[in-house]
Amino acid sequence: MDYVIEMVNIRKEFPGIVANDDISINLRKGEVLALLGENGAGKSTLMSILFGLYTPDRGLIKVNGSVVNITNPNDASDLGIGMVHQHFKLVHNFTITENIILGMEPKGIKIDLTDARERIVELSKKYNLNVDPDAKIENVSVGMQQRVEILKMLYRNAEILIFDEPTAVLTPQEILELMKIMRNLIDEGKSIILITHKLKEIKQVADRCTVIRRGKVIDTVDVKTSSLEIMAEKMVGRKVTFSVEKGDGIPGNEILEISNLNVYNNRKVLGVKDFSLKIRSGEIVGIAGVDGNGQTELIEAITGLRDIHSGSIILNGQDISRLSIKERSNRGISHIPEDRHKHGLVLDYSLEENLILEQVESKKFSKNGFINKISMRDHANKIISDFDVRSGMGPLTIVRSMSGGNQQKAIVGREIFQNPDLLIAVQPTRGLDVGSIEYIHKRLVEQRDSGKAVLLVSLELDEILDLSDRIAVINSGELIGVVDGDKTNENEIGLMMAGISKGDKN
């Protein structure tokens, strides 16, 4: 059997953790090989070694049967290996063409982009990518940015394409488009390694699947003949339930009342229009909508990150619409933010410092301006153990070095530990594996059952349907309607998301 890539006995250690423990994988020409594993299992580290971002402590790499030495991404690129990273590497105020040729600019004082532009248009047509070469990155959707990353690889004549968690930031429609693009690439003779923990996507697009757990290869299976349950069990090391177990909620008093809310977005037009919604204790209210329909502006208005134009936000009977973020937090709002890097964590702080960010002034953690290191450490250890946050150096780990999923579990733990009246969870399981998703879903239901009000915003329709007692659908910043979670289905919610209202506005 001819392999285009062979990685043999790869070992990579970081302080306090063995990320890759003698891993061997291989990729055949013209196939999609999925690398499946929990957050922090070592998948991205392994692919960063193949792409030249890390050097392995030992082991060897073969490309088309020959042993190679890959010391940086240029070496990888010369060998026909390209990579689309989980967090895109694009310059926002450059055009798509400028981003694609970056690092390969034609020599000369003045750069003529005509040839490059023509080639990009040609590649875009060939692979059905529908990219406008003159658009600026800052003006295109996340899904389009990802296509630019794919074009960057194709422009460099990559034959082996690595996708690192490619659907973490895409809408359901964009995910379907990406799957089609991957099949087109395979039909053209490319070979793909797909790093993911989304089993449905592996079923849709992959041929074989190598499962990695805690730095070791557990098994390689044929995707067509393996069930989702078997793959999930190999990944997590135990049986995983795919359905959320929850009894009927018992709603109590009104915790949050949003009335006739109007909020401007960054383009100075109304992103939220005349929006009204009530949330009671002991219930999960889900907000469903296609990305970019006002969800971000709505949540920023409730948490204080964005000023409101008109309307009111009442928490426990008191108008909080003009209060600061800190005052809202002190009154019982916890917030799991949409973007964990921008609004959730200080990446260069330690884990224990991040876990007390909002409470650093409380008597529990500081006195006379000095932090109480012992109580900070105890607090961190509790969250790390309760929420299974895995990191090389425990509370002292610098958060930037942790996997995305473990960063997310740390934020969820921190926000729940504050014992809020209202827990706002925005994309709480974005980029998480099935084991972690199951765990966080349980914690959200627990919050509901202990009498908290939970406002859930998610682009995963399955998640909204599984968890919500009531579902509010938003389209272009307007409330289309509110339906009971147990009396609706994906089809009805999908139509409402497209702006087709159901009966009266509730």
Coordinates of C-alpha atoms in Angstrom, one line a residue:
M1 CA 0.0 0.0 0.0
D2 CA 1.4 3.4 -1.0
Y3 CA 1.1 6.1 1.6
V4 CA 1.5 9.8 0.8
I5 CA 2.3 10.5 4.5
E6 CA 3.7 8.2 7.2
M7 CA 4.4 9.4 10.7
V8 CA 6.3 6.8 12.7
N9 CA 6.7 6.7 16.5
I10 CA 6.3 10.4 16.9
R11 CA 7.0 11.6 20.5
K12 CA 6.6 15.2 21.7
E13 CA 6.8 16.4 25.3
F14 CA 6.0 19.8 26.8
P15 CA 6.7 20.7 30.4
G16 CA 4.5 18.4 32.5
I17 CA 2.7 16.7 29.7
V18 CA 3.5 14.1 26.9
A19 CA 1.4 15.4 24.0
N20 CA 2.3 12.7 21.5
D21 CA 3.4 9.3 23.0
D22 CA 4.9 7.2 20.2
I23 CA 2.1 8.0 17.7
S24 CA 2.1 6.3 14.2
I25 CA -0.4 7.3 11.5
N26 CA -0.6 7.0 7.7
L27 CA -2.5 8.7 4.9
R28 CA -3.3 7.1 1.6
K29 CA -3.5 9.1 -1.7
G30 CA -7.1 10.3 -2.4
E31 CA -8.6 9.6 1.0
V32 CA -9.9 11.7 3.9
L33 CA -8.3 10.4 7.1
A34 CA -10.0 11.8 10.3
L35 CA -8.0 12.3 13.4
L36 CA -10.5 11.9 16.3
G37 CA -9.8 12.7 19.9
E38 CA -10.9 14.7 22.9
N39 CA -9.6 18.2 23.5
G40 CA -6.0 18.1 24.5
A41 CA -5.6 14.5 23.1
G42 CA -2.6 15.6 21.0
K43 CA -4.2 15.9 17.5
S44 CA -3.2 19.5 16.8
T45 CA 0.3 18.9 18.2
L46 CA 0.8 16.0 15.8
M47 CA -0.3 18.0 12.8
S48 CA 1.8 21.0 13.9
I49 CA 4.8 18.6 13.7
L50 CA 3.8 17.5 10.2
F51 CA 3.4 21.2 9.2
G52 CA 6.8 22.2 10.7
L53 CA 5.6 24.3 13.6
Y54 CA 7.0 21.9 16.2
T55 CA 10.0 19.6 16.0
P56 CA 9.4 16.1 17.4
D57 CA 11.6 14.7 20.2
R58 CA 11.9 11.5 18.2
G59 CA 10.2 9.6 15.4
L60 CA 10.3 10.1 11.6
I61 CA 8.1 11.4 8.8
K62 CA 7.9 10.0 5.3
V63 CA 6.3 11.8 2.3
N64 CA 5.6 9.6 -0.7
G65 CA 7.9 6.9 0.8
S66 CA 10.9 9.1 1.4
V67 CA 12.1 10.2 4.9
V68 CA 12.0 14.0 5.2
N69 CA 13.1 16.6 7.7
I70 CA 10.5 19.3 8.2
T71 CA 11.9 22.2 10.3
N72 CA 9.4 24.9 9.4
P73 CA 6.2 25.6 7.4
N74 CA 8.2 26.5 4.3
D75 CA 9.7 23.0 4.2
A76 CA 6.1 21.5 4.5
S77 CA 4.9 23.8 1.7
D78 CA 7.8 22.7 -0.5
L79 CA 6.7 19.1 0.1
G80 CA 3.1 19.9 -0.9
I81 CA 1.7 20.0 2.6
G82 CA -0.8 22.8 3.5
M83 CA -2.7 23.5 6.7
V84 CA -5.9 25.4 7.6
H85 CA -5.6 26.3 11.3
Q86 CA -8.5 26.4 13.7
H87 CA -7.9 30.2 14.2
F88 CA -7.3 31.6 10.7
K89 CA -4.1 33.3 9.8
L90 CA -5.4 36.3 7.8
V91 CA -4.7 40.0 7.6
H92 CA -8.1 41.7 8.0
N93 CA -7.5 44.9 6.1
F94 CA -5.9 43.1 3.1
T95 CA -7.9 41.9 0.1
I96 CA -8.4 38.2 -0.4
T97 CA -5.8 38.2 -3.3
E98 CA -3.2 40.0 -1.0
N99 CA -3.7 37.4 1.7
I100 CA -3.3 34.5 -0.6
I101 CA 0.0 35.6 -2.1
L102 CA 1.4 36.8 1.2
G103 CA 4.9 35.4 1.5
M104 CA 5.0 34.5 -2.2
E105 CA 4.9 38.1 -3.6
P106 CA 6.4 38.5 -7.1
K107 CA 9.8 40.3 -6.9
G108 CA 10.0 44.0 -7.8
I109 CA 9.4 47.4 -6.3
K110 CA 5.7 47.5 -7.4
I111 CA 3.7 44.3 -7.0
D112 CA 1.4 43.5 -10.0
L113 CA -1.4 41.3 -8.7
T114 CA -3.0 40.7 -12.2
D115 CA -1.6 37.2 -12.7
A116 CA -2.2 36.2 -9.1
R117 CA -5.8 37.4 -9.3
E118 CA -6.4 35.4 -12.5
R119 CA -5.0 32.3 -11.0
I120 CA -7.1 32.7 -7.8
V121 CA -10.3 33.2 -10.0
E122 CA -9.4 30.0 -11.9
L123 CA -8.8 27.9 -8.7
S124 CA -11.9 29.3 -7.2
K125 CA -14.0 28.2 -10.2
K126 CA -12.3 24.8 -10.4
Y127 CA -13.1 23.9 -6.7
N128 CA -16.5 25.8 -6.6
L129 CA -15.2 28.1 -3.9
N130 CA -17.0 31.3 -5.2
V131 CA -14.4 33.7 -3.8
D132 CA -14.3 37.4 -4.7
P133 CA -10.5 38.1 -5.1
D134 CA -11.0 41.8 -4.5
A135 CA -13.1 41.7 -1.3
K136 CA -11.4 42.7 2.0
I137 CA -11.2 40.0 4.7
E138 CA -12.8 42.2 7.3
N139 CA -16.0 42.4 5.0
V140 CA -16.5 38.7 4.4
S141 CA -18.1 35.9 6.5
V142 CA -16.1 33.4 8.6
G143 CA -17.1 30.7 6.1
M144 CA -15.6 32.7 3.3
Q145 CA -12.4 33.4 5.3
Q146 CA -12.0 29.6 5.6
R147 CA -12.3 29.3 1.8
V148 CA -9.5 31.9 1.5
E149 CA -7.3 29.6 3.7
I150 CA -8.1 26.7 1.4
L151 CA -7.2 28.7 -1.6
K152 CA -3.9 29.8 0.0
M153 CA -3.0 26.0 0.1
L154 CA -4.1 25.4 -3.4
Y155 CA -2.3 28.4 -4.7
R156 CA 0.9 26.9 -3.2
N157 CA 0.2 23.6 -5.0
A158 CA -0.5 21.6 -1.9
E159 CA -1.4 18.0 -2.5
I160 CA -1.8 17.0 1.2
L161 CA -4.3 19.3 3.0
I162 CA -4.6 19.4 6.8
F163 CA -7.9 20.8 8.3
D164 CA -7.7 21.6 12.0
E165 CA -11.2 21.7 13.5
P166 CA -12.5 23.3 10.3
T167 CA -16.2 23.6 11.4
A168 CA -15.8 25.0 14.9
V169 CA -16.8 28.5 13.7
L170 CA -19.2 27.7 10.8
T171 CA -23.0 27.8 10.5
P172 CA -24.8 24.5 9.6
Q173 CA -25.1 25.7 6.0
E174 CA -21.4 26.6 5.7
I175 CA -20.5 23.1 7.1
L176 CA -22.5 21.4 4.3
E177 CA -20.7 23.6 1.8
L178 CA -17.3 22.7 3.3
M179 CA -18.1 19.0 3.0
K180 CA -18.8 19.5 -0.7
I181 CA -15.5 21.4 -1.2
M182 CA -13.6 18.5 0.6
R183 CA -15.2 15.9 -1.8
N184 CA -14.2 18.1 -4.8
L185 CA -10.6 18.3 -3.5
I186 CA -10.5 14.5 -3.2
D187 CA -12.0 14.0 -6.7
E188 CA -9.1 16.2 -8.0
G189 CA -6.6 13.8 -6.4
K190 CA -5.8 15.6 -3.2
S191 CA -5.4 13.8 0.2
I192 CA -6.9 15.2 3.4
I193 CA -6.2 14.9 7.1
L194 CA -9.2 16.2 9.1
I195 CA -8.7 17.0 12.8
T196 CA -12.1 16.9 14.5
H197 CA -14.2 15.6 17.3
K198 CA -17.5 15.9 15.5
L199 CA -18.6 12.4 14.7
K200 CA -21.4 13.3 12.3
E201 CA -18.9 15.1 10.1
I202 CA -16.5 12.1 10.1
K203 CA -19.4 9.9 9.0
Q204 CA -20.2 12.4 6.2
V205 CA -16.8 12.9 4.7
A206 CA -14.0 10.6 6.0
D207 CA -12.8 7.2 4.8
R208 CA -10.8 6.1 7.8
C209 CA -10.6 7.4 11.3
T210 CA -7.6 7.2 13.7
V211 CA -8.6 7.7 17.3
I212 CA -6.1 9.3 19.7
R213 CA -6.6 9.4 23.5
R214 CA -4.3 11.2 25.9
G215 CA -1.4 11.2 23.4
K216 CA -1.7 7.6 22.2
V217 CA -3.3 5.9 19.2
I218 CA -6.2 3.8 20.3
D219 CA -7.3 2.4 17.0
T220 CA -7.8 3.1 13.3
V221 CA -11.3 2.2 12.0
D222 CA -13.2 2.1 8.7
V223 CA -15.7 4.9 9.0
K224 CA -18.4 3.2 6.8
T225 CA -18.5 0.1 9.1
S226 CA -18.1 1.8 12.5
S227 CA -21.0 3.3 14.4
L228 CA -21.0 6.7 16.1
E229 CA -21.3 5.0 19.5
I230 CA -18.2 2.8 18.9
M231 CA -16.1 5.8 17.7
A232 CA -17.2 7.9 20.7
E233 CA -16.4 5.2 23.1
K234 CA -12.9 4.7 21.7
M235 CA -12.4 8.5 21.9
V236 CA -13.5 9.0 25.5
G237 CA -12.8 5.6 26.9
R238 CA -16.4 5.1 28.2
K239 CA -19.9 4.9 26.8
V240 CA -21.3 8.3 25.8
T241 CA -25.0 9.3 25.8
F242 CA -25.8 11.4 22.8
S243 CA -29.2 12.6 24.2
V244 CA -29.6 15.1 27.0
E245 CA -31.3 13.6 30.0
K246 CA -33.6 16.1 31.7
G247 CA -36.9 16.0 33.4
D248 CA -39.6 18.7 33.1
G249 CA -38.5 22.1 34.3
I250 CA -40.4 23.9 37.1
P251 CA -40.3 27.6 36.2
G252 CA -40.4 30.0 39.1
N253 CA -40.2 33.8 39.4
E254 CA -39.2 36.0 36.6
I255 CA -35.4 36.7 36.6
L256 CA -34.9 38.6 33.4
E257 CA -37.4 40.8 31.5
I258 CA -36.2 42.4 28.2
S259 CA -38.8 45.0 26.9
N260 CA -38.8 46.7 23.5
L261 CA -35.0 46.5 23.2
N262 CA -33.3 48.4 20.4
V263 CA -29.5 48.1 20.0
Y264 CA -27.2 49.4 17.3
N265 CA -24.5 47.1 15.8
N266 CA -21.0 48.1 14.7
R267 CA -22.3 49.4 11.3
K268 CA -24.5 51.9 13.2
V269 CA -27.8 50.2 12.1
L270 CA -30.2 48.5 14.5
G271 CA -28.9 45.0 15.2
V272 CA -31.7 44.3 17.7
K273 CA -35.1 45.6 16.9
D274 CA -38.0 46.0 19.4
F275 CA -37.0 42.7 21.1
S276 CA -39.0 41.5 24.2
L277 CA -38.4 38.3 26.1
K278 CA -39.0 37.0 29.7
I279 CA -36.9 34.3 31.4
R280 CA -37.9 32.6 34.7
S281 CA -35.9 30.8 37.3
G282 CA -35.8 27.0 36.7
E283 CA -35.9 27.2 32.9
I284 CA -33.5 27.1 29.9
V285 CA -34.5 29.5 27.2
G286 CA -32.6 28.9 23.9
I287 CA -32.1 31.6 21.3
A288 CA -32.0 30.1 17.8
G289 CA -30.9 31.9 14.6
V290 CA -28.4 31.9 11.8
D291 CA -25.1 33.5 12.9
G292 CA -25.1 37.3 12.6
N293 CA -28.8 37.9 13.2
G294 CA -28.5 40.0 16.3
Q295 CA -27.5 37.4 18.9
T296 CA -24.2 39.0 19.6
E297 CA -25.7 42.5 20.0
L298 CA -28.5 41.1 22.3
I299 CA -26.1 39.4 24.6
E300 CA -23.7 42.3 24.7
A301 CA -26.6 44.6 25.7
I302 CA -27.7 42.3 28.5
T303 CA -24.1 41.9 29.9
G304 CA -23.2 45.6 29.5
L305 CA -20.6 45.2 26.7
R306 CA -22.7 47.3 24.4
D307 CA -24.9 50.4 25.1
I308 CA -28.6 50.1 24.3
H309 CA -30.5 52.7 22.2
S310 CA -33.9 52.2 23.9
G311 CA -36.0 49.7 25.8
S312 CA -35.2 48.1 29.2
I313 CA -33.5 45.2 30.8
I314 CA -34.9 44.2 34.2
L315 CA -33.0 41.7 36.4
N316 CA -34.8 40.5 39.6
G317 CA -37.2 43.5 39.3
Q318 CA -34.5 46.2 38.9
D319 CA -33.6 48.0 35.7
I320 CA -29.9 47.3 34.9
S321 CA -29.8 48.7 31.4
R322 CA -27.4 51.6 32.5
L323 CA -25.3 49.6 35.0
S324 CA -21.6 48.7 34.4
I325 CA -20.5 45.2 33.5
K326 CA -19.1 44.8 37.0
E327 CA -22.3 45.9 38.7
R328 CA -24.4 43.5 36.5
S329 CA -22.0 40.7 37.4
N330 CA -22.3 41.5 41.1
R331 CA -26.1 41.4 40.8
G332 CA -26.1 37.8 39.6
I333 CA -25.2 37.6 35.9
S334 CA -22.6 35.1 34.8
H335 CA -21.6 35.0 31.1
I336 CA -19.9 32.3 29.1
P337 CA -18.8 34.4 26.1
E338 CA -19.0 33.6 22.4
D339 CA -15.3 34.3 21.8
R340 CA -13.2 32.7 24.6
H341 CA -10.0 34.4 23.5
K342 CA -11.4 37.9 23.1
H343 CA -13.9 38.1 26.1
G344 CA -13.3 35.0 28.2
L345 CA -9.6 34.8 29.1
V346 CA -6.4 36.7 29.5
L347 CA -4.3 34.3 27.5
D348 CA -0.9 35.1 29.0
Y349 CA -2.2 34.8 32.6
S350 CA -2.0 31.6 34.5
L351 CA -5.1 29.4 34.8
E352 CA -5.6 30.2 38.5
E353 CA -5.4 34.0 37.7
N354 CA -8.0 33.6 35.0
L355 CA -10.4 31.7 37.4
I356 CA -10.7 34.7 39.7
L357 CA -10.8 37.5 37.1
E358 CA -14.3 38.8 38.0
Q359 CA -13.8 38.3 41.8
V360 CA -10.3 39.6 42.3
E361 CA -11.5 42.4 44.5
S362 CA -13.7 40.2 46.7
K363 CA -12.6 39.7 50.4
K364 CA -12.1 36.0 49.6
F365 CA -9.3 36.6 47.2
S366 CA -7.6 39.9 48.2
K367 CA -6.8 42.1 51.1
N368 CA -5.4 45.6 51.1
G369 CA -4.7 45.3 47.4
F370 CA -2.7 42.0 47.7
I371 CA -4.0 38.7 46.3
N372 CA -4.5 35.8 48.7
K373 CA -2.4 33.2 46.8
I374 CA -3.7 30.3 49.0
S375 CA -7.4 30.9 48.4
M376 CA -6.7 31.6 44.7
R377 CA -4.9 28.2 44.4
D378 CA -7.7 26.3 46.3
H379 CA -10.4 27.9 44.2
A380 CA -8.5 26.9 41.0
N381 CA -8.0 23.3 42.2
K382 CA -11.7 22.9 42.9
I383 CA -12.7 24.1 39.4
I384 CA -10.0 22.0 37.7
S385 CA -11.2 18.9 39.5
D386 CA -14.9 19.6 39.2
F387 CA -14.8 20.4 35.5
D388 CA -12.0 18.0 34.5
V389 CA -9.8 20.9 33.1
R390 CA -6.6 19.2 31.8
S391 CA -3.4 21.2 31.7
G392 CA 0.3 20.5 32.0
M393 CA 1.1 22.4 35.1
G394 CA -2.3 22.6 36.8
P395 CA -3.2 26.0 38.2
L396 CA 0.1 27.5 37.1
T397 CA -0.4 26.6 33.4
I398 CA -0.4 29.7 31.1
V399 CA -3.8 29.6 29.5
R400 CA -2.5 30.2 25.9
S401 CA -0.8 26.8 26.0
M402 CA -4.0 24.9 26.8
S403 CA -6.3 23.3 24.2
G404 CA -9.4 25.2 23.2
G405 CA -11.7 22.7 24.9
N406 CA -9.9 22.9 28.2
Q407 CA -9.9 26.7 28.0
Q408 CA -13.7 26.5 27.5
K409 CA -14.2 24.1 30.4
A410 CA -12.3 26.5 32.6
I411 CA -14.6 29.4 31.6
V412 CA -17.7 27.3 32.2
G413 CA -16.4 26.3 35.6
R414 CA -15.6 29.8 36.6
E415 CA -19.0 31.2 35.6
I416 CA -21.0 28.4 37.3
F417 CA -18.9 28.7 40.5
Q418 CA -20.1 32.3 40.9
N419 CA -23.6 30.9 41.7
P420 CA -25.5 33.3 39.4
D421 CA -29.2 34.0 39.2
L422 CA -28.9 34.2 35.4
L423 CA -26.3 32.2 33.5
I424 CA -25.9 33.4 29.9
A425 CA -24.2 30.6 27.9
V426 CA -23.2 31.6 24.4
Q427 CA -21.9 28.7 22.2
P428 CA -20.9 26.9 25.5
T429 CA -19.7 23.7 23.6
R430 CA -18.1 25.3 20.6
G431 CA -15.0 23.3 19.7
L432 CA -15.7 20.6 22.4
D433 CA -15.6 16.8 22.0
V434 CA -18.6 14.6 22.7
G435 CA -17.4 13.8 26.3
S436 CA -17.0 17.4 27.2
I437 CA -20.3 18.4 25.5
E438 CA -22.2 15.7 27.4
Y439 CA -20.6 17.0 30.6
I440 CA -21.4 20.7 30.0
H441 CA -25.0 19.9 29.0
K442 CA -25.4 18.1 32.3
R443 CA -24.0 21.2 34.2
L444 CA -26.4 23.5 32.4
V445 CA -29.4 21.3 33.2
E446 CA -28.2 21.1 36.8
Q447 CA -28.2 25.0 36.9
R448 CA -31.8 25.0 35.7
D449 CA -32.8 22.3 38.2
S450 CA -31.3 24.3 41.1
G451 CA -33.5 27.2 40.2
K452 CA -31.3 29.3 38.0
A453 CA -32.4 31.0 34.8
V454 CA -30.3 29.9 31.8
L455 CA -30.2 31.8 28.6
L456 CA -28.6 29.6 25.9
V457 CA -27.4 31.0 22.6
S458 CA -26.1 28.4 20.1
L459 CA -25.7 27.9 16.4
E460 CA -26.0 24.1 16.9
L461 CA -29.7 23.6 16.4
D462 CA -29.4 20.1 18.0
E463 CA -28.1 21.7 21.1
I464 CA -30.9 24.3 21.3
L465 CA -33.6 21.5 20.7
D466 CA -32.0 19.1 23.3
L467 CA -31.6 21.6 26.1
S468 CA -34.2 24.3 25.8
D469 CA -37.5 24.4 27.7
R470 CA -38.5 27.3 25.4
I471 CA -36.9 28.5 22.2
A472 CA -36.9 32.1 21.0
V473 CA -36.1 32.5 17.3
I474 CA -34.3 35.6 16.1
N475 CA -34.0 36.8 12.5
S476 CA -32.4 40.2 11.5
G477 CA -32.6 41.3 15.1
E478 CA -36.3 40.7 15.5
L479 CA -38.1 38.1 17.6
I480 CA -39.9 35.8 15.1
G481 CA -41.6 33.8 17.9
V482 CA -41.2 31.7 21.0
V483 CA -42.1 28.0 21.0
D484 CA -42.0 25.2 23.6
G485 CA -38.9 23.0 23.2
D486 CA -40.9 19.7 23.4
K487 CA -43.5 20.8 20.9
T488 CA -41.3 21.8 18.0
N489 CA -38.8 20.3 15.6
E490 CA -35.8 21.1 13.5
N491 CA -38.0 21.9 10.4
E492 CA -40.2 24.4 12.2
I493 CA -37.3 26.2 13.9
G494 CA -35.4 26.2 10.6
L495 CA -38.4 28.0 8.8
M496 CA -38.6 30.5 11.7
M497 CA -34.8 31.1 11.5
A498 CA -35.5 32.0 7.8
G499 CA -37.9 34.7 9.0
I500 CA -41.3 32.8 8.6
S501 CA -43.2 33.5 11.8
K502 CA -45.4 31.0 13.6
G503 CA -48.7 32.5 14.7
D504 CA -48.5 35.6 17.0
K505 CA -45.3 36.9 18.5
N506 CA -45.0 35.6 22.0

